[in-house]
Amino acid sequence: MANTTAELEALLMQRSLTDAQLLTAAEASADFKILPEATVIKIGGQSVIDRGRAGLYPLVDEIVAARKNHQLLIGTGAGTRARHLYSIAAGLNLPAGVLSQLGASVADQNAAMLGQLLSKYGISTVSGAGMSAVPLYLAEVNAVIFSGMPPYSLWMRPAAEGVIPPYRTDAGCFLLAEQFGCKAMIFVKDENGLYTANPKTSKDATFIPKISVDEMKARGLHDSILEFPMLDLLKAARHVRQVQVINGLVPGNLTRALSGEHVGTIITAS
């Protein structure tokens, strides 16, 4: 390891940061898993939170019960209000970075509301610099809430087409799971998982229990239930090599998924 570290340091001082030999040397250094026992849960904005009491209250009860046995990082989506903002801002010809800020404000609101519902159980909402306190929250109450939108703000990478921010709350929650080295990533939606078509509009849609990123792209399913760029993030991930998509409107699904059961659809990196 000493020789590897010395080689890497020498390369960093002498080469471009995109140099192939430097990247190979850096790859040889394994990432440290910061929160290996934690699970990130992404609660959909439009699919769950926007339903109000009917969608959220049963899930809150399930989270409170589950946190007794599981460490939970709970991210919130943006949902319908963000889509309304995107519509107005895009009509005004504003850039993707501005739309990113607007979408983040809605995800923040959803995190704040969920935080108020869970506050009597000691489960708090964190943001920005407060993310450094996540291990303390997990040690004390086994759960913490965060806004799922990645904080790219004006630095959001524009999409190839249009101005809708390509990295939204699915990507933000996944990135947190990957960077913390968490053991699992669960997306809580309002469908049973991935289908061959939109089950809300297609009677012929067939459920898919397990699939890889490459298979999704080959079948044209890469933009169906999760944000397309998130699948590329999964493909390149070191720690979180699969994600699970479940129907959070079905009581018990979240608890079963946290216990390792194959509920909904599992999407694998390879």
Short mmCIF file of N, CA and C in Angstrom, two decimals, residues 80-94 99 102 163-164:
data_model
loop_
_atom_site.label_atom_id
_atom_site.label_comp_id
_atom_site.label_asym_id
_atom_site.label_seq_id
_atom_site.Cartn_x
_atom_site.Cartn_y
_atom_site.Cartn_z
N THR A 80 -45.60 16.99 -8.07
CA THR A 80 -46.47 17.77 -8.96
C THR A 80 -46.14 19.26 -8.95
N ARG A 81 -45.85 19.80 -7.79
CA ARG A 81 -45.58 21.24 -7.72
C ARG A 81 -44.31 21.58 -8.49
N ALA A 82 -43.32 20.70 -8.46
CA ALA A 82 -42.09 20.93 -9.21
C ALA A 82 -42.38 20.90 -10.71
N ARG A 83 -43.24 19.99 -11.14
CA ARG A 83 -43.59 19.91 -12.56
C ARG A 83 -44.28 21.19 -13.02
N HIS A 84 -45.12 21.75 -12.15
CA HIS A 84 -45.78 23.02 -12.47
C HIS A 84 -44.75 24.14 -12.61
N LEU A 85 -43.79 24.17 -11.69
CA LEU A 85 -42.73 25.18 -11.77
C LEU A 85 -41.88 25.00 -13.02
N TYR A 86 -41.55 23.74 -13.34
CA TYR A 86 -40.76 23.49 -14.55
C TYR A 86 -41.49 24.00 -15.78
N SER A 87 -42.80 23.80 -15.82
CA SER A 87 -43.60 24.24 -16.96
C SER A 87 -43.52 25.75 -17.14
N ILE A 88 -43.68 26.48 -16.05
CA ILE A 88 -43.64 27.94 -16.11
C ILE A 88 -42.24 28.43 -16.48
N ALA A 89 -41.22 27.88 -15.80
CA ALA A 89 -39.84 28.34 -16.02
C ALA A 89 -39.35 28.01 -17.42
N ALA A 90 -39.72 26.82 -17.93
CA ALA A 90 -39.33 26.45 -19.29
C ALA A 90 -40.00 27.36 -20.30
N GLY A 91 -41.25 27.73 -20.03
CA GLY A 91 -41.96 28.66 -20.90
C GLY A 91 -41.32 30.04 -20.92
N LEU A 92 -40.62 30.38 -19.84
CA LEU A 92 -39.91 31.66 -19.76
C LEU A 92 -38.49 31.57 -20.32
N ASN A 93 -38.15 30.38 -20.86
CA ASN A 93 -36.82 30.14 -21.45
C ASN A 93 -35.70 30.22 -20.43
N LEU A 94 -35.99 29.86 -19.17
CA LEU A 94 -34.95 29.85 -18.15
C LEU A 94 -34.12 28.57 -18.28
N LEU A 99 -34.11 25.89 -13.17
CA LEU A 99 -35.15 24.89 -12.91
C LEU A 99 -34.72 23.94 -11.80
N LEU A 102 -35.52 25.55 -8.54
CA LEU A 102 -36.95 25.53 -8.29
C LEU A 102 -37.41 24.14 -7.85
N VAL A 163 -34.65 21.71 -21.18
CA VAL A 163 -34.06 22.37 -20.01
C VAL A 163 -34.47 21.70 -18.70
N ILE A 164 -35.18 20.59 -18.74
CA ILE A 164 -35.54 19.90 -17.51
C ILE A 164 -34.27 19.34 -16.88
#
